[in-house]
Short mmCIF file of C-alpha atoms in Angstrom, two decimals:
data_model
loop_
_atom_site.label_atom_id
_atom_site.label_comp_id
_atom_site.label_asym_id
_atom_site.label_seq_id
_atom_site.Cartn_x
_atom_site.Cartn_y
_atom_site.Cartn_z
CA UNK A 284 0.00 0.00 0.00
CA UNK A 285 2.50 2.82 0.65
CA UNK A 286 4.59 1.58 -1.78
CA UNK A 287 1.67 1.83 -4.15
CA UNK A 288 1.07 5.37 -2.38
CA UNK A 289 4.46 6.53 -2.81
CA UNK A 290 4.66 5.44 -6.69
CA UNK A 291 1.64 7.91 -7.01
CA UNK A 292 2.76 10.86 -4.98
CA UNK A 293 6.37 10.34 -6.76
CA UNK A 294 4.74 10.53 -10.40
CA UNK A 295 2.39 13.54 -9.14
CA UNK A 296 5.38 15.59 -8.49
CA UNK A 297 6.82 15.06 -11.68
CA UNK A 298 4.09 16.62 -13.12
CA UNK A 299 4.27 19.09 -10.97
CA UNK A 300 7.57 20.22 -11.39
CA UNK A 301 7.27 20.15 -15.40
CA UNK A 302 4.56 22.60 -15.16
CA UNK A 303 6.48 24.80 -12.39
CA UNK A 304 7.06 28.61 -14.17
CA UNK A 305 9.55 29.27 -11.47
CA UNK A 306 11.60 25.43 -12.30
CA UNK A 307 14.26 27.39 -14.21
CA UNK A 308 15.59 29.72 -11.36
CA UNK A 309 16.69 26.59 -9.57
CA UNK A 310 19.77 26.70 -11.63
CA UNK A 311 20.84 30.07 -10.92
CA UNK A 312 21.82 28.78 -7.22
CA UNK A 313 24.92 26.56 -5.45
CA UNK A 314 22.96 23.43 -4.41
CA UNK A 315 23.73 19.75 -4.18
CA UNK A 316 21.74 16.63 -4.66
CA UNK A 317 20.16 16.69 -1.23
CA UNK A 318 17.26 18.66 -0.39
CA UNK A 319 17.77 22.06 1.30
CA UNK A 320 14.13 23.06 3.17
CA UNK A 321 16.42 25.39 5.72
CA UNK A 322 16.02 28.64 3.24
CA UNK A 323 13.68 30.11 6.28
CA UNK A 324 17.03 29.77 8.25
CA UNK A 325 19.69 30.86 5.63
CA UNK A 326 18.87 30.88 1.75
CA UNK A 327 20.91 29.20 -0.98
CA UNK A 328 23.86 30.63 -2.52
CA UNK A 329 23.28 32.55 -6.49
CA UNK A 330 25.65 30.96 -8.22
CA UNK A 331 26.90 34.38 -9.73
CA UNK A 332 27.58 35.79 -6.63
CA UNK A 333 31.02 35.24 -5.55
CA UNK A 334 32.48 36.79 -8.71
CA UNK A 335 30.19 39.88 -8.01
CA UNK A 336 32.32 39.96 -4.34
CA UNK A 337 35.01 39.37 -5.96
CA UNK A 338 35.14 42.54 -8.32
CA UNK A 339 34.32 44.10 -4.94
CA UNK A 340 37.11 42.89 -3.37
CA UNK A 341 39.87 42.90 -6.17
CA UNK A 342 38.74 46.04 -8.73
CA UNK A 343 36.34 48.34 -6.51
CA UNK A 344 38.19 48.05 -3.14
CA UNK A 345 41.69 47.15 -4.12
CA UNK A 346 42.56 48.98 -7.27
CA UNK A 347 39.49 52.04 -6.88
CA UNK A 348 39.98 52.13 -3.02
CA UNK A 349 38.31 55.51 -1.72
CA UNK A 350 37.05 56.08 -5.03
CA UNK A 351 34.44 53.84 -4.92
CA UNK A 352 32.48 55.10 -2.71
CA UNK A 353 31.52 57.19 -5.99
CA UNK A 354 32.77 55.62 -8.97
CA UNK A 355 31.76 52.05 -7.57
CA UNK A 356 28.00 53.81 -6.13
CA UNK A 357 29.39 52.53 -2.64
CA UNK A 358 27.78 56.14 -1.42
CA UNK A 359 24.46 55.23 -2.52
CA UNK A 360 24.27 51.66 -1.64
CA UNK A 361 21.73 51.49 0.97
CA UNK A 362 19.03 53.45 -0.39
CA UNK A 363 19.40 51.98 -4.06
CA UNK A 364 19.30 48.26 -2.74
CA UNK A 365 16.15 49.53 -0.62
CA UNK A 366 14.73 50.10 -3.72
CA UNK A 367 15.60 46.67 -5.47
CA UNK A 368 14.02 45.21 -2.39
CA UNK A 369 10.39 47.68 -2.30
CA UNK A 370 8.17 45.46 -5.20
CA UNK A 371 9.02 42.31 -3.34
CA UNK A 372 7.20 43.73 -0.62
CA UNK A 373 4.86 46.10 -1.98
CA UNK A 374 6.03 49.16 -1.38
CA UNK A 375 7.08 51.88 -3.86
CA UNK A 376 10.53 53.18 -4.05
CA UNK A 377 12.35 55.80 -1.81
CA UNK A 378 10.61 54.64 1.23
CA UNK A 379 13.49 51.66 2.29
CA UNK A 380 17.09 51.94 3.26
CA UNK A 381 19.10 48.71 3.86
CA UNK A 382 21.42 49.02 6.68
CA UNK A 383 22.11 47.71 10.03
CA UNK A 384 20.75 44.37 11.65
CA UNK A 385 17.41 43.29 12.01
CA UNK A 386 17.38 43.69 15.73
CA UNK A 387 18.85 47.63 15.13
CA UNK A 388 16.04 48.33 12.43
CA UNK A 389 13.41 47.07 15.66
CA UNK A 390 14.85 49.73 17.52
CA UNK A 391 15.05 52.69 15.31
CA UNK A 392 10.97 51.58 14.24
CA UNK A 393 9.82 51.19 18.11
CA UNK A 394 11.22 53.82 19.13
CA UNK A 395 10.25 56.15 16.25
CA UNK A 396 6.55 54.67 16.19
CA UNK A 397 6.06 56.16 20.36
CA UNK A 398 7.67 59.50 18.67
CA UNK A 399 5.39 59.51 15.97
CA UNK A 400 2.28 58.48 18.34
CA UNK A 401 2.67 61.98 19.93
CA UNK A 402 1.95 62.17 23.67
CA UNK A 403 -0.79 60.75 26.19
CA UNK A 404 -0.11 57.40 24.53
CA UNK A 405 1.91 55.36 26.99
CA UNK A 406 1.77 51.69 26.09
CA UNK A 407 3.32 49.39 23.02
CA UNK A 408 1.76 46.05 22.33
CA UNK A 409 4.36 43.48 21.20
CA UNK A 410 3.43 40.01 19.48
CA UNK A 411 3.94 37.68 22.64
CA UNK A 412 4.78 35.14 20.21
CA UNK A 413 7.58 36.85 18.27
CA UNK A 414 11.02 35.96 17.52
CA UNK A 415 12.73 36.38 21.05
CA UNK A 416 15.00 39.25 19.85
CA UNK A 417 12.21 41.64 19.15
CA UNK A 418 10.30 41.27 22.63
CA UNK A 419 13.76 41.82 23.78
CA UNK A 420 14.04 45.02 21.56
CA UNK A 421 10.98 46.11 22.36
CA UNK A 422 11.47 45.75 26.12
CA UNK A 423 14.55 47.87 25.96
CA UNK A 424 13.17 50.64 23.73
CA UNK A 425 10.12 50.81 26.20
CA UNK A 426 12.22 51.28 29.13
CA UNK A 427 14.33 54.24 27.61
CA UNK A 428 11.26 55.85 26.21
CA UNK A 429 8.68 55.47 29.19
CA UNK A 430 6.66 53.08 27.81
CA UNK A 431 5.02 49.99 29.08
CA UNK A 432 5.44 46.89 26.83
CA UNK A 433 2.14 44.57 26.55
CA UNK A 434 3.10 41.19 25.23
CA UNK A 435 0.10 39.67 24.12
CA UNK A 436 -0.99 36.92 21.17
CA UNK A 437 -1.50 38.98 17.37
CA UNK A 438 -5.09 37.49 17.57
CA UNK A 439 -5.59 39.44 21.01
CA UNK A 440 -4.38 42.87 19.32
CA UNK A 441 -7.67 44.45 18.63
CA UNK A 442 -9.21 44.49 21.61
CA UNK A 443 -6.74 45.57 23.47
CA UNK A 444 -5.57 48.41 21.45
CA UNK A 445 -6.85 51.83 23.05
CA UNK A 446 -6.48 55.67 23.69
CA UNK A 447 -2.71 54.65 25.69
CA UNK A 448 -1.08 52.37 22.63
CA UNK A 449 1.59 54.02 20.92
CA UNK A 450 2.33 51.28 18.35
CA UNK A 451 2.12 47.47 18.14
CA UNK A 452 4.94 45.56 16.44
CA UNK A 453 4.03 42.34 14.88
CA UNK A 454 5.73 39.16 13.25
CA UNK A 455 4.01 39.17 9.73
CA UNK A 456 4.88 35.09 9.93
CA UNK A 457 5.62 33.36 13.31
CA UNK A 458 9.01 32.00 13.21
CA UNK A 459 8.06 28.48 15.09
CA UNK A 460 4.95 27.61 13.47
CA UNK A 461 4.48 29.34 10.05
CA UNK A 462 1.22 31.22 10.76
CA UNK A 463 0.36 33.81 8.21
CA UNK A 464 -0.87 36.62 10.95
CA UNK A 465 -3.44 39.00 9.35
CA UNK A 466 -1.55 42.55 8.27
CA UNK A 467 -4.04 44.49 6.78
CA UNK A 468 -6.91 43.72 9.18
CA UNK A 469 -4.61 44.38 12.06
CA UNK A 470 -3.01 47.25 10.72
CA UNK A 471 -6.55 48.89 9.99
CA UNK A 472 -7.40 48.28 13.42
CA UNK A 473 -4.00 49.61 14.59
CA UNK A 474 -5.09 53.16 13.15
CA UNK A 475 -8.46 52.93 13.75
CA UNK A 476 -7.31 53.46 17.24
CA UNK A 477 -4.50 56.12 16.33
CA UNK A 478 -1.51 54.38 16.74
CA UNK A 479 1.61 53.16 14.92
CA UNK A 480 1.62 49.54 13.57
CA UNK A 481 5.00 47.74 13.05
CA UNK A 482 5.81 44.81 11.14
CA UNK A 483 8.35 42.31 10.97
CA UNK A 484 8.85 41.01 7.60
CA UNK A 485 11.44 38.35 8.41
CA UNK A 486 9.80 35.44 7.19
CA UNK A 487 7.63 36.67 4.31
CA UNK A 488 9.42 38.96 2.34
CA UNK A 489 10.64 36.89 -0.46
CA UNK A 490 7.53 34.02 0.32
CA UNK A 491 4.56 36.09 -0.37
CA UNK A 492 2.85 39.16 -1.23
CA UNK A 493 3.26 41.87 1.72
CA UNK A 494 1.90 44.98 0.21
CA UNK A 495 2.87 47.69 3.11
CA UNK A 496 2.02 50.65 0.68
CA UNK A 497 -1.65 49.15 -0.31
CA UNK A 498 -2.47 48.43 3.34
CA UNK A 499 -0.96 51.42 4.57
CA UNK A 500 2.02 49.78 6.75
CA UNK A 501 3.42 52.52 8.92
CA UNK A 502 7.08 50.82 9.57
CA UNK A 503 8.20 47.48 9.21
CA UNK A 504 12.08 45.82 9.54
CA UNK A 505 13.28 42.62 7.62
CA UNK A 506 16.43 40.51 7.37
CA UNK A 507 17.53 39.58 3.57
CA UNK A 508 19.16 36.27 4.34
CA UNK A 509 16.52 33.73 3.70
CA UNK A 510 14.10 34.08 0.95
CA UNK A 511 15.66 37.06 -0.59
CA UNK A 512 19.44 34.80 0.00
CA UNK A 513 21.57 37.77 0.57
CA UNK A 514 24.61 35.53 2.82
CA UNK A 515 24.72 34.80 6.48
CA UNK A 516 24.72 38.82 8.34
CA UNK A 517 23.90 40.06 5.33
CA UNK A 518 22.06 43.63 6.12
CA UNK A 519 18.77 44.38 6.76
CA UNK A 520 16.32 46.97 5.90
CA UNK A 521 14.20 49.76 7.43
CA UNK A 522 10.72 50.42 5.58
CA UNK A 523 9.82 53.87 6.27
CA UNK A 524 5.96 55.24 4.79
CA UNK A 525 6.62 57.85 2.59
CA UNK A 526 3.87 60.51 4.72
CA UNK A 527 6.74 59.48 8.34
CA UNK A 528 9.51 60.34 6.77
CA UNK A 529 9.20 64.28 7.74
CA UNK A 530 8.19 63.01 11.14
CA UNK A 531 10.54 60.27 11.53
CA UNK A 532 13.19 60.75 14.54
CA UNK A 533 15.32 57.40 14.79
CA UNK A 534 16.42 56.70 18.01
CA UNK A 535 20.32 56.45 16.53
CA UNK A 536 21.33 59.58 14.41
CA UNK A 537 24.43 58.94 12.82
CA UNK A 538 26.82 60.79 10.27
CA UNK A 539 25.39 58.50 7.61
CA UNK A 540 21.88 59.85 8.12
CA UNK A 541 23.19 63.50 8.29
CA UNK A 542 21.61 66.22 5.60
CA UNK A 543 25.14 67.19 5.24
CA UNK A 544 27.25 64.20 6.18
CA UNK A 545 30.64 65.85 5.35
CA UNK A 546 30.06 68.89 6.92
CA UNK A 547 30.84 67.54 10.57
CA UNK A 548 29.21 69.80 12.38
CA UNK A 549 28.32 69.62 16.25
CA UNK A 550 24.34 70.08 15.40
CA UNK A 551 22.14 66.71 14.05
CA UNK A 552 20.20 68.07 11.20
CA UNK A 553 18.46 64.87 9.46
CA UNK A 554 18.49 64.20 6.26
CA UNK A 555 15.23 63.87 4.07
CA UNK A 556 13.38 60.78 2.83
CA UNK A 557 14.79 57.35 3.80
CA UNK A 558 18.15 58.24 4.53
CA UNK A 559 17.23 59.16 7.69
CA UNK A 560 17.19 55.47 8.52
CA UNK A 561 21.09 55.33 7.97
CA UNK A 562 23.23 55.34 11.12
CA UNK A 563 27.15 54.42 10.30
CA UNK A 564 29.40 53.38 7.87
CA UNK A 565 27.39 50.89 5.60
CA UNK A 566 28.97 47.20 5.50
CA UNK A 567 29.81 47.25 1.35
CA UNK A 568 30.96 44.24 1.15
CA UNK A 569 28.01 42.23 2.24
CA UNK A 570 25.57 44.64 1.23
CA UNK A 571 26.70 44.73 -2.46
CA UNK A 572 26.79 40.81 -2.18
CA UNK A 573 23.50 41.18 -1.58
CA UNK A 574 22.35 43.59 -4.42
CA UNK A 575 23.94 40.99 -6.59
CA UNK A 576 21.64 38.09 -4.94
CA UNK A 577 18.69 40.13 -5.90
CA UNK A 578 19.15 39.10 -9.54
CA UNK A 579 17.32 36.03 -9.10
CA UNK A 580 14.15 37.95 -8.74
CA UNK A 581 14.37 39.83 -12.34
CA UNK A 582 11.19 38.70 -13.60
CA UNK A 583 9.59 36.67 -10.79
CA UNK A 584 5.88 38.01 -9.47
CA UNK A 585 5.67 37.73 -5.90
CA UNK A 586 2.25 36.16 -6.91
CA UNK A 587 3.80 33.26 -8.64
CA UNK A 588 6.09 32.50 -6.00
CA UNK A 589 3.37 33.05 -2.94
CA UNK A 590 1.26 29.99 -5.56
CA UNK A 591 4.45 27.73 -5.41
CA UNK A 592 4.60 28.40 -1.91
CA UNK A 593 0.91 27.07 -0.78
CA UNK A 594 1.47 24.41 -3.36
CA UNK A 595 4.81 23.11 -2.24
CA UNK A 596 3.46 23.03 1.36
CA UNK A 597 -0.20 21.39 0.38
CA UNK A 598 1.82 18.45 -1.43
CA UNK A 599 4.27 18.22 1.36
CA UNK A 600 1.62 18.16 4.09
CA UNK A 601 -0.32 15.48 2.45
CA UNK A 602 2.72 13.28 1.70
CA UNK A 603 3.58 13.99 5.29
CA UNK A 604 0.33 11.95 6.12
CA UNK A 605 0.48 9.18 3.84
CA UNK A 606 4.13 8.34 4.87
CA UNK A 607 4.80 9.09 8.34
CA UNK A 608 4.09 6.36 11.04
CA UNK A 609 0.69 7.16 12.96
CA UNK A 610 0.71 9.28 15.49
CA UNK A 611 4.49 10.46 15.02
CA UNK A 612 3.87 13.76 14.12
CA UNK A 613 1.61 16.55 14.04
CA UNK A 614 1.36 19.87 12.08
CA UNK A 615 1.08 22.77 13.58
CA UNK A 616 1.06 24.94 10.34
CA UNK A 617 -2.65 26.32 9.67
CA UNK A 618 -4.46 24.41 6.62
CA UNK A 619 -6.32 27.77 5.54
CA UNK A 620 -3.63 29.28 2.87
CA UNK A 621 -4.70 32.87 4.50
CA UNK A 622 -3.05 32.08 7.68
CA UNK A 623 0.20 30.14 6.11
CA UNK A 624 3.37 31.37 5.49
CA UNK A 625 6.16 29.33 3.49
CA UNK A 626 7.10 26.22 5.82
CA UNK A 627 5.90 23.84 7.56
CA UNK A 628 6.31 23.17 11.16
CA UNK A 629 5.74 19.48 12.58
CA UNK A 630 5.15 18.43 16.28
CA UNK A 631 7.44 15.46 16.47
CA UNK A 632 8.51 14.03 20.28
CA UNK A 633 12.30 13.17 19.79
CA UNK A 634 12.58 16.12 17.36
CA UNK A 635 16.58 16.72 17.98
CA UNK A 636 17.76 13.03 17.00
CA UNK A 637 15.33 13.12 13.89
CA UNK A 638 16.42 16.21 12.43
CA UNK A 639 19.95 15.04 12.89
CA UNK A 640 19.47 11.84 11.26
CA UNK A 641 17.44 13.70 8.07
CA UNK A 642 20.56 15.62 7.67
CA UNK A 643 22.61 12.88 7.78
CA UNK A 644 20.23 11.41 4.81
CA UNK A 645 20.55 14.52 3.02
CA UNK A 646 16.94 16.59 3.65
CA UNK A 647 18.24 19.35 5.41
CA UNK A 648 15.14 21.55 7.73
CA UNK A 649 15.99 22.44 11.30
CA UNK A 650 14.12 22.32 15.07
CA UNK A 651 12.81 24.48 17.35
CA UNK A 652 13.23 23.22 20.65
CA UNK A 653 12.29 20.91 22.26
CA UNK A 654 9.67 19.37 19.62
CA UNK A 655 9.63 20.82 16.81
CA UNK A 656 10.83 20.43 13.23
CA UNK A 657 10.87 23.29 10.71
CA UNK A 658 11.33 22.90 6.98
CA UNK A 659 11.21 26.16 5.15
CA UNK A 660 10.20 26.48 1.21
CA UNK A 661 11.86 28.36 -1.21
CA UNK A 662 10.11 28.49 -3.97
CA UNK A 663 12.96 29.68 -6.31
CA UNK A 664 15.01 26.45 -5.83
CA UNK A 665 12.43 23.81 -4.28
CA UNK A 666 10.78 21.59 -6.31
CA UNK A 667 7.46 19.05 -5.61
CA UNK A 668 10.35 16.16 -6.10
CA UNK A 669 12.18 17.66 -3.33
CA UNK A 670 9.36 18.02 -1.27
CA UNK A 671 8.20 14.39 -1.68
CA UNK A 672 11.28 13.12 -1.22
CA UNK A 673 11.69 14.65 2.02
CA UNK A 674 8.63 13.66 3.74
CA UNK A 675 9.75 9.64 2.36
CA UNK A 676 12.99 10.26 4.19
CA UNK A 677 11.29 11.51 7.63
CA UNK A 678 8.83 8.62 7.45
CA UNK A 679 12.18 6.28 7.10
CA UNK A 680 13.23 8.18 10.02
CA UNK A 681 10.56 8.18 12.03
CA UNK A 682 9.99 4.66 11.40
CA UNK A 683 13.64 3.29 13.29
CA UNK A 684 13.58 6.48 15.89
CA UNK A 685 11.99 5.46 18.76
CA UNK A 686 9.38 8.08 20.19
CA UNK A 687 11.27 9.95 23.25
#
């Protein structure tokens, strides 16, 4: 029977993957004959990459040196990559700078969001579910700014908002179990009580359609090394709504962000539009090896990938259950495509020794402890082949792993 099973769900995702639009970008990237489902973690090398870092290394920095910071458009780095980076998640351009860390970007935005919230507003609600980093952001922001953090689920959000909320920051996707939170009905109801939403794009951007501009996203932060496969520390990026940026007082003013950077004078004077999400020094080197990643998406629709996505996770999920031993595992990513994001996340008891021993087999996901495994899908490099082959593996697995 699962043989016969397995024979039907193998020739399904041949099909599949010869009517894929998106098959050809697989080759653009640096993978092996195992199946990588950790691009939620760290995304896949583009193959053209390293020469791009190395004409950065050898020609802009060590023949140009200084000069590059204008001949090489070193200068203008931040806000032109911004801009490479604004269709993938809705947003036109001028309005993102790419600089900084993740966890910096949550600062500048909480901070700036209680600024821009004017006075009498006291509290900031923070997704009690988030990635740990921001609640610890958050926390830290609050205390230097007089506010009062309120962690509390995104589904809780509305009804507590009130006259005292400042601004709310949100994961658009939670990191452990792949739920697809609701950003335009929770921004909308963010406003509707006059306060400042903020969004964490860290996993969607890259796995689906975000659309800050259309649903009126005040501020939102993002990392570029998974979907959009910048490298490991590759920068991240500040999303600043174009009617803020007049208003917009980040928390860390820096020469970078200056109206007249070169003028080094005692007196902060910001500069105008996104630049004023700039701090220090930009990091070229990993920055440009990220404008270079971006190539991939030349003619991808978010649309088409966001398609792949829910498919690539449907046929995984249901492969999952005609594999997988009974009772060995149990989803915890929604089945309504309006609350998914782009992996799935499986309750399994034992979780550490079986994601070790799927790496060893080649299917490569990762755990959050203590019980769960994560497998992330790319839709630029994954195929339906991949995916079936991975849940045959982790019923293999699961089959000689004995339940903890």
């Amino acid at each position: 029977m699962y043989e016969t099973s397995r024979d039907a769900l193998r020739e399904r995702a041949l099909v599949l993957d010869a009517a894929d639009r998106l098959a050809d970008k697989r080759k653009l990237f640096a993978l092996d004959e195992g199946v990588y489902l950790d691009g939620n973690s760290l995304g896949a090398l583009p193959l053209h990459v390293p020469a791009r870092v190395q004409d950065v290394l050898t020609r802009q920095w060590g023949e140009l040196r200084i000069r590059s910071w204008d001949e090489s458009g070193w200068w203008t780095a931040p806000e032109r990559i911004g801009d490479r980076i604004a269709p993938l998640v809705g947003a036109a351009a001028g309005q993102i700078v790419v600089s900084d860390s993740t966890s910096v970007n949550v600062f500048k935005a909480v901070v700036a969001a209680g600024r821009l919230a004017g006075e009498g507003r006291d509290e900031i609600l923070v997704d009690a579910t988030t990635f740990p980093t921001d609640g610890y952001i958050a926390a830290s922001a609050a205390r230097l700014t007089g506010h009062r953090i309120v962690p509390l689920a995104p589904a809780d959000v509305p009804a507590a908002l009130g006259p005292r909320t400042a601004a709310v920051l949100l994961n658009h996707v939670d990191y452990r179990a792949g739920r697809l939170h609701d950003l335009p009905g929770l921004t909308a109801a963010v406003h509707a009580a006059g306060a400042v939403a903020v969004w964490d794009l860290c996993h969607s951007a890259g796995a689906l359609p975000v659309g800050l501009d259309e649903h009126r996203v005040d501020l939102a932060v993002g990392c570029t090394y998974k979907y959009l496969n910048g490298g490991p520390g590759s920068p991240a990026y500040l999303y600043v709504a174009e009617r803020h940026q007049a208003a917009f007082d980040s928390p860390l003013p820096g020469w970078n962000s200056h109206a007249e950077p070169f003028a080094m004078t005692p007196e902060y004077t910001p500069a105008e539009g996104s630049v004023r999400g700039r701090v220090g020094t930009p990091d070229i080197v990993s920055m440009l090896a990220l404008e270079a990643a971006l190539d991939v998406w030349d003619g991808v629709a978010v649309e088409d990938v966001r398609a792949k996505s829910l498919a690539l996770t449907d046929f995984f999920l249901e492969c999952v259950e005609a594999y997988a031993p009974a009772g060995r595992v149990t989803s915890l990513t929604p089945v309504a495509h309006a609350e998914r994001g782009s992996q799935v996340a499986l309750r399994c008891a034992g979780a550490e020794p079986v994601m070790r021993r799927l790496i060893e087999r080649g299917v490569v996901g990762d755990l959050r402890r203590t019980d769960v495994l994560r497998f992330g899908f790319t839709p630029l490099y994954t195929g339906f082949a991949d995916a079936e082959r991975a849940a045959a593996v982790l019923a293999e697995v699961l089959a000689g792993t004995p339940a903890a």
